[in-house]
Coordinates of C-alpha atoms and ligand atoms in Angstrom, one line a residue:
M557 CA 106.7 81.1 124.2
D558 CA 109.5 79.4 122.0
F559 CA 111.0 82.1 120.1
K560 CA 113.8 79.9 118.8
K561 CA 111.3 77.5 117.2
Q562 CA 109.4 80.5 115.6
L563 CA 112.6 81.9 114.2
S564 CA 113.7 78.5 112.9
Q565 CA 110.3 78.0 111.1
A566 CA 110.7 81.4 109.5
L567 CA 114.1 80.7 108.3
N568 CA 113.1 77.3 107.1
D569 CA 110.5 79.1 104.6
E570 CA 113.6 80.7 103.0
I571 CA 116.1 77.9 103.4
E572 CA 114.6 74.6 102.2
E573 CA 118.0 72.9 102.1
M574 CA 117.9 72.6 105.8
S575 CA 115.4 71.3 108.4
I576 CA 113.9 73.3 111.1
E577 CA 115.9 71.3 113.7
Q578 CA 119.2 71.8 111.8
L579 CA 118.6 75.5 111.7
E580 CA 117.5 75.7 115.3
E581 CA 120.8 74.0 116.2
L582 CA 122.7 76.9 114.6
V583 CA 120.9 79.8 116.5
E584 CA 123.0 81.5 118.9
V585 CA 122.5 84.0 121.9
P586 CA 124.4 87.2 121.1
P587 CA 126.8 88.3 123.9
N588 CA 124.5 91.3 124.7
Y589 CA 121.2 92.2 123.8
D590 CA 122.0 95.2 121.8
M591 CA 122.7 92.7 119.2
G592 CA 119.4 91.0 119.5
D593 CA 117.9 88.2 121.5
Y594 CA 118.9 85.6 119.0
A595 CA 121.4 85.5 116.1
F596 CA 121.5 83.2 113.1
P597 CA 125.1 82.8 111.8
C598 CA 125.3 82.2 107.9
F599 CA 128.8 80.9 107.8
K600 CA 127.8 77.4 107.2
L601 CA 125.6 78.3 104.5
A602 CA 128.3 79.8 102.4
K603 CA 129.1 76.4 100.9
V604 CA 125.5 75.6 100.2
F605 CA 124.7 78.9 98.4
R606 CA 128.1 79.6 97.1
K607 CA 127.8 83.1 98.5
S608 CA 129.7 85.0 101.2
P609 CA 128.1 84.8 104.5
N610 CA 127.5 88.6 104.6
I611 CA 125.6 88.5 101.4
I612 CA 123.5 85.6 102.6
A613 CA 122.7 87.2 105.9
Q614 CA 121.8 90.5 104.1
E615 CA 119.5 88.7 101.7
L616 CA 117.9 86.7 104.4
T617 CA 117.2 89.9 106.5
Q618 CA 115.5 91.5 103.4
K619 CA 113.2 88.3 103.0
L620 CA 112.3 88.0 106.6
E621 CA 109.7 90.4 107.9
A622 CA 109.2 91.6 111.5
N623 CA 106.0 89.9 112.9
E624 CA 104.2 89.4 116.0
Y625 CA 107.1 87.5 117.4
F626 CA 110.1 89.8 116.4
E627 CA 109.8 93.4 116.4
K628 CA 112.9 93.9 114.6
I629 CA 115.3 91.7 112.2
E630 CA 118.7 93.2 111.5
N631 CA 121.7 92.2 109.5
K632 CA 125.4 92.5 111.1
G633 CA 128.1 91.1 109.1
G634 CA 127.4 87.3 108.6
Y635 CA 124.7 87.3 111.1
V636 CA 120.9 87.9 111.0
N637 CA 120.0 89.2 114.5
F638 CA 116.4 88.8 116.0
F639 CA 114.9 91.2 118.5
V640 CA 111.8 89.5 120.2
N641 CA 108.6 91.2 120.9
K642 CA 109.1 92.3 124.3
K643 CA 105.5 92.1 125.4
L644 CA 105.3 88.5 124.4
L645 CA 108.6 87.7 126.1
V646 CA 107.4 89.2 129.4
E647 CA 104.0 87.8 129.2
G648 CA 105.4 84.1 128.5
V649 CA 108.0 84.3 131.4
L650 CA 105.8 85.9 133.9
N651 CA 102.7 83.6 133.3
D652 CA 105.1 80.5 133.7
A653 CA 106.8 82.0 136.6
F654 CA 103.5 82.7 138.2
E655 CA 102.0 79.4 137.6
K656 CA 105.0 77.3 138.7
K657 CA 105.9 79.3 141.7
E658 CA 108.8 77.7 143.6
K659 CA 108.9 75.0 140.9
F660 CA 109.7 77.7 138.2
G661 CA 113.2 76.8 136.6
S662 CA 113.0 73.2 137.4
T663 CA 112.8 70.4 134.8
N664 CA 112.3 66.7 135.2
V665 CA 115.7 65.7 133.5
G666 CA 116.4 63.6 136.6
E667 CA 113.2 61.6 136.8
G668 CA 113.9 58.1 137.8
K669 CA 117.4 58.6 138.2
N670 CA 119.4 58.0 141.5
V671 CA 122.2 60.3 142.3
I672 CA 124.5 60.0 145.3
V673 CA 126.2 63.2 146.5
E674 CA 128.9 62.4 149.1
F675 CA 130.1 65.6 150.9
S676 CA 131.8 66.8 154.0
S677 CA 133.0 63.4 155.1
V678 CA 134.9 64.7 158.3
N679 CA 136.9 62.7 160.3
I680 CA 136.1 61.3 163.8
A681 CA 138.0 62.7 166.6
K682 CA 139.5 65.5 164.6
P683 CA 138.4 69.1 164.2
F684 CA 135.6 70.0 161.8
H685 CA 137.5 73.0 160.6
I686 CA 137.3 75.7 158.0
G687 CA 139.0 73.6 155.4
H688 CA 135.9 71.3 155.5
I689 CA 133.6 74.2 154.6
R690 CA 134.2 73.7 150.9
S691 CA 133.1 70.0 150.6
T692 CA 130.2 70.6 152.9
V693 CA 128.7 73.7 151.3
I694 CA 129.4 73.0 147.8
G695 CA 128.1 69.3 148.3
N696 CA 124.9 70.4 149.9
S697 CA 124.3 72.8 147.1
L698 CA 124.8 70.0 144.5
F699 CA 122.4 67.8 146.4
H700 CA 119.6 70.5 146.3
I701 CA 120.3 71.1 142.6
Y702 CA 120.0 67.6 141.8
K703 CA 116.8 67.2 143.8
F704 CA 115.3 70.3 142.2
L705 CA 115.9 68.9 138.6
G706 CA 113.9 65.8 139.6
F707 CA 116.7 63.4 140.5
N708 CA 116.4 61.1 143.5
A709 CA 119.4 62.6 145.3
I710 CA 121.0 60.8 148.3
S711 CA 123.3 62.7 150.6
I712 CA 126.0 60.6 152.0
N713 CA 128.7 61.5 154.8
H714 CA 131.7 59.2 154.2
L715 CA 132.9 59.6 157.8
G716 CA 136.6 59.1 158.3
D717 CA 135.9 56.8 161.2
Y718 CA 138.4 54.0 160.4
G719 CA 142.1 53.6 159.9
T720 CA 145.4 53.5 161.6
Q721 CA 144.9 56.8 163.2
F722 CA 142.3 55.1 165.4
G723 CA 145.2 52.9 166.7
K724 CA 147.1 56.0 167.6
L725 CA 144.2 57.6 169.4
I726 CA 143.7 54.4 171.3
V727 CA 147.2 54.4 172.5
A728 CA 147.1 58.1 173.2
Y729 CA 143.9 57.7 175.2
K730 CA 145.2 54.7 177.3
K731 CA 148.4 56.7 178.1
W732 CA 147.1 60.3 178.6
G733 CA 143.4 60.4 178.2
N734 CA 140.8 61.6 180.7
K735 CA 137.4 60.5 180.3
E736 CA 135.5 63.4 181.9
A737 CA 137.5 65.9 180.0
I738 CA 136.8 64.2 176.7
E739 CA 133.1 64.0 177.4
A740 CA 133.0 67.5 178.3
N741 CA 134.8 68.9 175.3
P742 CA 135.4 66.0 172.9
I743 CA 137.2 67.3 169.9
P744 CA 139.7 69.6 171.3
E745 CA 140.5 67.0 174.0
L746 CA 140.9 64.2 171.6
L747 CA 142.9 66.4 169.4
K748 CA 145.1 67.3 172.3
I749 CA 146.0 63.6 172.9
Y750 CA 146.5 62.9 169.1
V751 CA 148.8 65.8 168.8
K752 CA 150.7 64.5 172.0
F753 CA 151.0 61.1 170.2
H754 CA 152.8 62.5 167.3
E755 CA 155.1 64.6 169.4
E756 CA 156.0 61.4 171.6
A757 CA 156.2 59.2 168.6
E758 CA 158.9 61.2 167.2
K759 CA 161.1 60.4 170.1
D760 CA 159.9 56.8 170.6
P761 CA 158.9 55.1 167.4
E762 CA 157.7 52.2 169.3
L763 CA 154.5 53.9 169.8
D764 CA 153.7 53.7 166.3
D765 CA 154.0 49.8 166.4
Q766 CA 151.7 49.9 169.4
A767 CA 149.2 52.0 167.4
R768 CA 149.4 49.5 164.3
G769 CA 148.8 46.7 166.8
W770 CA 145.6 48.5 168.3
F771 CA 144.3 49.1 164.9
K772 CA 144.8 45.5 164.0
K773 CA 142.8 44.6 167.1
L774 CA 140.2 47.0 166.1
E775 CA 139.7 45.3 162.7
D776 CA 139.6 41.9 164.6
K777 CA 136.8 43.4 166.7
D778 CA 138.6 43.2 169.9
E779 CA 136.2 44.2 172.7
E780 CA 138.2 47.0 174.3
A781 CA 139.4 48.4 171.1
Y782 CA 135.9 48.3 169.6
A783 CA 134.2 50.1 172.6
L784 CA 136.7 52.8 172.7
W785 CA 136.5 53.4 169.0
K786 CA 132.7 53.5 169.2
W787 CA 132.8 56.0 172.0
F788 CA 135.2 58.4 170.1
R789 CA 132.8 58.1 167.2
E790 CA 129.6 58.9 169.3
V791 CA 131.1 61.9 170.9
S792 CA 132.5 63.3 167.7
L793 CA 129.4 62.9 165.6
K794 CA 127.4 64.7 168.3
E795 CA 129.7 67.6 167.7
F796 CA 129.4 67.5 164.0
E797 CA 125.7 67.3 164.1
R798 CA 125.6 70.5 165.8
V799 CA 127.4 72.2 162.8
Y800 CA 125.4 70.5 160.3
D801 CA 122.3 71.7 162.1
M802 CA 123.6 75.1 162.0
L803 CA 124.1 74.8 158.3
N804 CA 120.7 73.2 157.8
I805 CA 122.2 70.1 156.4
K806 CA 120.7 66.7 156.7
Y807 CA 122.1 63.5 155.5
D808 CA 120.4 60.3 154.4
S809 CA 123.4 58.2 155.3
Y810 CA 126.4 58.4 157.7
A811 CA 127.9 55.2 156.4
G812 CA 131.5 56.1 156.7
E813 CA 134.6 54.1 156.3
S814 CA 134.1 51.7 159.2
F815 CA 130.8 50.5 157.6
Y816 CA 132.7 48.9 154.8
S817 CA 135.1 46.9 157.2
D818 CA 133.1 43.7 156.7
K819 CA 132.7 44.2 153.0
M820 CA 136.4 44.3 152.0
P821 CA 137.1 40.6 151.8
E822 CA 134.6 40.3 149.0
I823 CA 136.5 43.1 147.1
I824 CA 139.8 41.3 147.8
N825 CA 138.3 38.0 146.5
I826 CA 137.0 39.7 143.2
L827 CA 140.5 41.3 142.7
N828 CA 142.1 37.9 143.2
E829 CA 139.9 36.1 140.9
K830 CA 140.4 38.6 138.2
G831 CA 144.1 38.2 138.6
L832 CA 144.5 41.9 139.5
L833 CA 146.3 41.5 142.9
Q834 CA 150.0 41.4 143.0
D835 CA 152.2 40.8 146.0
S836 CA 154.8 43.5 146.8
K837 CA 156.8 42.9 149.9
G838 CA 153.9 41.4 151.7
A839 CA 151.5 44.0 150.7
K840 CA 148.8 43.6 147.9
I841 CA 148.6 46.0 145.1
V842 CA 147.0 46.4 141.8
D843 CA 149.7 47.6 139.3
L844 CA 148.4 50.7 137.4
E845 CA 151.8 51.3 135.5
S846 CA 150.3 51.1 132.2
Y847 CA 147.9 54.0 133.1
N848 CA 150.9 56.1 134.3
M849 CA 149.7 55.9 137.9
P850 CA 151.4 54.5 141.1
P851 CA 150.1 51.0 142.2
A852 CA 146.9 51.0 144.2
L853 CA 147.6 49.7 147.7
I854 CA 145.0 47.3 148.7
T855 CA 146.2 45.6 151.8
K856 CA 149.2 46.4 154.0
S857 CA 151.8 43.7 154.8
D858 CA 150.1 43.1 158.1
G859 CA 147.0 42.4 156.2
S860 CA 145.1 45.5 157.4
T861 CA 143.0 47.4 154.7
L862 CA 143.5 51.0 153.5
Y863 CA 141.5 54.2 152.6
M864 CA 141.5 53.0 148.9
T865 CA 140.1 49.6 149.5
R866 CA 137.3 51.2 151.5
D867 CA 136.5 53.5 148.7
I868 CA 136.3 50.5 146.3
A869 CA 134.1 48.6 148.5
A870 CA 132.0 51.7 149.3
A871 CA 131.6 52.3 145.5
K872 CA 130.4 48.7 145.0
Y873 CA 128.1 48.9 147.9
R874 CA 126.4 52.0 146.6
K875 CA 126.0 50.5 143.1
D876 CA 124.3 47.4 144.6
T877 CA 122.2 49.4 147.0
Y878 CA 121.2 52.5 145.2
D879 CA 121.8 51.6 141.5
F880 CA 123.1 55.0 141.0
Y881 CA 123.1 57.0 137.7
K882 CA 125.9 59.1 139.1
N883 CA 128.0 58.8 142.2
I884 CA 129.5 62.1 142.9
Y885 CA 132.5 62.8 145.4
V886 CA 132.9 66.3 146.5
V887 CA 136.4 66.1 147.7
G888 CA 139.5 68.3 147.5
A889 CA 141.8 68.4 144.5
Q890 CA 144.6 67.0 146.5
Q891 CA 143.0 63.7 146.4
A892 CA 142.6 63.6 142.5
L893 CA 145.1 60.8 142.0
H894 CA 143.4 58.8 144.7
F895 CA 140.3 58.8 142.9
K896 CA 141.8 58.2 139.6
Q897 CA 143.5 55.2 141.0
W898 CA 140.5 53.5 142.5
I899 CA 138.2 54.3 139.8
K900 CA 140.6 52.7 137.5
V901 CA 140.7 49.6 139.8
V902 CA 136.8 49.5 139.7
E903 CA 137.0 49.7 135.8
L904 CA 139.6 46.9 135.7
M905 CA 137.3 44.8 137.8
G906 CA 134.9 44.9 134.8
Y907 CA 132.3 47.1 136.3
D908 CA 131.2 49.7 133.6
W909 CA 129.6 51.9 136.2
A910 CA 133.1 53.1 137.0
K911 CA 132.5 55.8 134.5
D912 CA 129.6 57.1 136.7
C913 CA 131.8 57.6 139.7
I914 CA 132.7 61.3 139.5
H915 CA 135.3 63.2 141.6
V916 CA 134.2 66.7 142.0
P917 CA 137.4 68.5 143.1
F918 CA 137.9 71.9 144.6
G919 CA 140.9 74.2 145.6
M920 CA 142.5 74.6 148.9
V921 CA 141.7 76.9 151.7
S922 CA 144.8 78.3 153.5
L923 CA 145.1 80.5 156.6
E924 CA 146.6 84.0 156.4
E925 CA 149.1 82.8 159.1
G926 CA 150.0 79.8 157.2
T927 CA 148.8 76.3 156.4
M928 CA 146.6 74.4 158.7
S929 CA 147.9 71.3 160.3
T930 CA 145.8 69.1 162.5
R931 CA 148.7 67.2 163.9
K932 CA 150.2 70.5 165.1
G933 CA 146.8 71.8 166.4
R934 CA 146.8 74.9 164.1
V935 CA 143.3 74.9 163.0
V936 CA 140.2 77.4 162.8
F937 CA 137.0 75.5 163.8
L938 CA 134.1 75.9 161.3
E939 CA 131.7 76.3 164.2
D940 CA 133.6 79.4 165.6
V941 CA 133.4 80.9 162.3
L942 CA 129.6 80.4 162.0
K943 CA 129.1 81.6 165.6
K944 CA 131.1 84.7 165.0
A945 CA 129.2 85.5 161.8
V946 CA 125.9 85.3 163.6
E947 CA 127.0 87.5 166.5
K948 CA 128.3 90.0 164.0
T949 CA 125.1 89.9 162.1
K950 CA 123.2 90.4 165.4
D951 CA 125.1 93.6 166.1
I952 CA 124.4 95.0 162.5
I953 CA 120.7 94.1 163.0
S954 CA 120.5 95.8 166.4
N955 CA 121.9 98.9 164.8
K956 CA 119.9 99.1 161.7
N957 CA 116.6 97.5 162.7
P958 CA 116.5 97.3 166.5
N959 CA 112.6 96.4 166.4
L960 CA 112.9 93.4 164.1
E961 CA 110.9 90.5 165.3
N962 CA 112.7 87.1 165.4
K963 CA 116.2 88.9 165.6
E964 CA 118.0 85.8 166.7
N965 CA 116.8 83.6 163.9
V966 CA 117.2 86.2 161.2
A967 CA 120.7 86.7 162.5
K968 CA 121.5 82.9 162.0
Q969 CA 120.0 82.9 158.6
V970 CA 121.9 85.9 157.4
G971 CA 125.1 85.4 159.1
I972 CA 125.5 81.7 158.1
G973 CA 123.9 82.5 154.7
A974 CA 126.9 85.1 154.2
I975 CA 129.5 82.4 154.8
M976 CA 127.7 80.0 152.6
F977 CA 127.3 82.3 149.9
Q978 CA 130.9 83.7 149.8
E979 CA 132.0 80.1 149.6
L980 CA 129.8 79.4 146.6
S981 CA 130.8 82.7 144.8
N982 CA 133.9 81.5 143.2
N983 CA 134.6 78.7 140.8
R984 CA 135.1 75.8 143.1
I985 CA 138.6 74.9 141.7
K986 CA 140.2 78.2 142.8
D987 CA 142.4 78.2 145.9
Y988 CA 141.8 80.8 148.3
T989 CA 143.1 82.2 151.7
F990 CA 140.6 82.3 154.5
S991 CA 140.2 85.8 156.1
W992 CA 138.0 86.7 158.8
D993 CA 137.5 90.2 157.5
R994 CA 136.5 89.4 154.0
T995 CA 134.2 86.6 155.3
L996 CA 132.4 88.9 157.5
T997 CA 131.9 92.0 155.3
F998 CA 128.4 92.2 154.2
E999 CA 129.1 94.7 151.4
G1000 CA 129.1 94.1 147.7
E1001 CA 127.9 91.0 145.9
T1002 CA 127.2 89.0 149.1
G1003 CA 124.6 86.7 150.5
P1004 CA 123.1 89.5 152.8
Y1005 CA 122.6 91.6 149.8
V1006 CA 120.7 89.0 147.9
Q1007 CA 118.7 88.3 151.0
Y1008 CA 118.0 91.9 151.5
T1009 CA 116.7 92.1 148.1
H1010 CA 114.3 89.3 148.8
A1011 CA 113.1 90.9 152.0
R1012 CA 112.7 94.3 150.1
A1013 CA 110.6 92.6 147.4
N1014 CA 108.5 90.8 150.2
S1015 CA 107.9 94.1 152.1
V1016 CA 106.5 95.9 149.0
L1017 CA 104.3 92.8 148.3
E1018 CA 103.0 93.1 151.9
K1019 CA 102.5 96.9 151.8
S1020 CA 100.5 96.7 148.5
K1021 CA 97.7 94.7 150.3
I1022 CA 96.6 93.2 146.9
N1023 CA 96.6 89.7 145.7
V1024 CA 99.0 89.3 142.9
S1025 CA 97.6 87.9 139.7
S1026 CA 98.9 87.2 136.3
E1027 CA 95.8 89.1 134.7
V1028 CA 97.9 92.2 134.0
D1029 CA 98.6 94.5 131.0
F1030 CA 102.0 93.1 129.9
S1031 CA 102.7 95.9 127.8
L1032 CA 103.3 97.9 130.9
L1033 CA 106.5 95.9 131.6
T1034 CA 108.4 96.6 128.5
N1035 CA 110.6 99.2 129.6
E1036 CA 114.3 98.4 129.8
E1037 CA 114.6 97.7 133.6
A1038 CA 111.7 95.3 133.5
V1039 CA 112.7 93.4 130.4
N1040 CA 116.3 93.0 131.7
L1041 CA 115.0 91.6 134.8
V1042 CA 112.6 89.2 133.0
R1043 CA 115.5 88.0 130.8
L1044 CA 117.3 86.8 133.8
L1045 CA 114.3 85.1 135.2
Q1046 CA 114.0 83.4 131.9
S1047 CA 117.5 82.1 131.7
F1048 CA 117.4 80.8 135.3
A1049 CA 116.3 77.3 134.3
Q1050 CA 119.3 77.1 131.9
V1051 CA 121.7 78.2 134.5
V1052 CA 120.5 75.6 136.9
L1053 CA 120.9 72.8 134.2
D1054 CA 124.5 74.1 133.5
A1055 CA 125.3 74.2 137.3
M1056 CA 124.2 70.5 137.4
E1057 CA 126.1 69.4 134.4
K1058 CA 129.2 71.1 135.5
N1059 CA 128.7 70.4 139.1
E1060 CA 129.4 74.1 139.7
P1061 CA 127.0 75.9 142.0
S1062 CA 128.8 79.3 141.6
F1063 CA 126.9 79.5 138.2
I1064 CA 123.7 80.0 140.4
T1065 CA 125.3 82.3 142.9
R1066 CA 126.5 84.7 140.1
H1067 CA 123.2 84.6 138.4
L1068 CA 121.5 85.4 141.7
V1069 CA 123.7 88.5 142.1
D1070 CA 122.7 89.6 138.6
I1071 CA 119.0 89.1 139.3
A1072 CA 119.2 91.1 142.7
Q1073 CA 121.1 93.9 140.9
A1074 CA 118.6 94.0 138.0
F1075 CA 115.7 94.0 140.6
N1076 CA 117.2 96.8 142.5
R1077 CA 117.6 98.9 139.4
F1078 CA 114.0 98.2 138.5
Y1079 CA 112.9 99.0 142.1
H1080 CA 114.5 102.4 142.0
N1081 CA 113.6 103.6 138.5
C1082 CA 110.1 102.1 138.5
P1083 CA 108.1 103.0 141.6
I1084 CA 105.8 100.1 142.3
L1085 CA 103.1 101.5 144.7
V1086 CA 101.8 104.0 142.4
E1087 CA 98.3 105.5 141.8
D1088 CA 97.7 103.8 138.5
E1089 CA 96.3 100.6 139.5
E1090 CA 97.2 98.9 136.1
V1091 CA 100.9 99.8 136.4
K1092 CA 100.9 98.9 140.0
K1093 CA 99.4 95.5 139.3
A1094 CA 101.9 94.7 136.5
R1095 CA 104.8 95.7 138.5
L1096 CA 103.8 93.8 141.5
L1097 CA 103.5 90.6 139.4
L1098 CA 107.2 91.2 138.3
V1099 CA 108.3 91.8 142.0
Y1100 CA 106.4 88.5 143.1
C1101 CA 108.0 86.4 140.5
T1102 CA 111.5 87.8 141.1
K1103 CA 111.0 87.3 144.9
N1104 CA 110.1 83.5 144.3
V1105 CA 113.1 82.9 142.0
I1106 CA 115.5 84.5 144.4
K1107 CA 114.0 82.4 147.3
T1108 CA 114.2 79.2 145.1
A1109 CA 117.9 80.0 144.0
L1110 CA 119.0 80.7 147.6
G1111 CA 117.5 77.2 148.5
L1112 CA 119.6 75.6 145.9
L1113 CA 122.7 77.1 147.6
G1114 CA 121.4 75.8 150.8
I1115 CA 120.6 79.4 152.1
Q1116 CA 117.5 80.7 153.7
A1117 CA 115.4 83.7 152.6
P1118 CA 114.0 85.5 155.5
D1119 CA 110.9 87.6 154.7
K1120 CA 112.1 90.5 156.9
M1121 CA 115.7 91.6 157.7
Ligands
LIG1358 N1 137.6 61.8 155.3 C1 138.4 62.1 154.2 C2 139.5 63.3 154.5 O1 139.2 64.1 155.3 C3 137.6 62.5 153.0 C4 136.8 61.5 152.3 C5 136.5 61.7 150.9 N2 135.6 60.8 150.4 C6 136.0 59.5 150.0 N3 135.1 58.7 149.5 N4 137.2 59.2 149.9 O2 140.4 63.5 153.7

């Protein structure tokens, strides 16, 4: 039911100077429903009619009459406020929701468009730590959101599997490494020798030269260097995949930095041909002074390439391979300059798709006990956080619902869901301090609260033992609690679109909390399994549609919705 269209049509009968489309564009949604479902502002009409907006609004309100679509039309200041017919509203939304089920809220804006979402992009031989949770969880959610909207979404993990640090690691391994220890416990052991390298290199700078030498060898595909590198990568990736499995994250591609090592000469050639490369003490740079940025460093004086060069090569490869509509990078705000620089270089190379490369930044996570430092070994492993959340959830379930089937599995879904939900609750750009306590409380506006609401809806539906249908008397759902809930279901589609446009999953998280709260108010004030069959059927339909929307929305955040908790 398109109330906006109806309203614009009615206005058009009175205001011939403007088209229906022009009128529709002016229609607003008031900040709260006491002021109506829609408001038509008359300020722009003052010039046309040479009257004050208040008078115009008054006159329009007198002429327009309540009809089957609008139960009340009211004038306030320069606005005409429209109150929709609640039965029609509820009927329209619930019929739609019932019919589309888990697709309700989705549109096909993305049809035929490829969107790359690059996220997590952790570094080989380094801890997958709490700082990575942001890119990982935000990126995964964006991936699901794009998919839901019909885009062909592609998830990429741009692994940090290349660069001078591998020279350091090779030196460290050859000096202090122990094969068995590393195989048994890869990341902590590799981290240990990496940390030792930095301590020793402070005393003996010669080690840094050796490291550079070994990285150069790696770039030249030296057999020993390559074999070690490959092994570091394999044992690390196995560890990472365990965490991705816990988070239910799957990648279409793990093409990391090393994947582009043979694709860089081409980039350097193009830069040369376009006259963009300059010499700077043996290094090659692209000068970006006229754009108020430091130069983009393309190759070092020893000829080895850099992080930046690999990003340029990766972007071009992605365009050639996927012909992306958008190429999204979910990477911390500290790298904003890096992204601005290389995207500018791509633009200077003459590629108009530079504008489709989008850096989606987020704020920092710090630790209560001070900043994290991989080199100093001060880290909180993400896997430990997830495991602790699951353990704690298991305790809670054993207390509250000892006979629950599938306890282990539910504890995983709820514990990990709690962490993900909290991560997606705030605007991504905000910094925050990681706290065990806050992460593991299940009170308030949290994932477990929303999941519990879903399970509660499911349990009523199961208990009812009837097949939900949309053949109900919708006038039985026009009370305040029901209508408020229906309105939230109605706006779900718009919230998803906004989340996609702003690359901001927290819009969905917050909407989901609103839905859960509205549902719980409805549930408490409007008993569902009552004698009156008609009332019961109508209320069950609303429960059913709400349950589906909650499940869909949790899915967009990457979170599961257990049927029982
Ligand atoms: N591995 C990098 C880091 O840990 C992040 C990679 C971000 N993605 C990119 N295309 N530069 O800082």
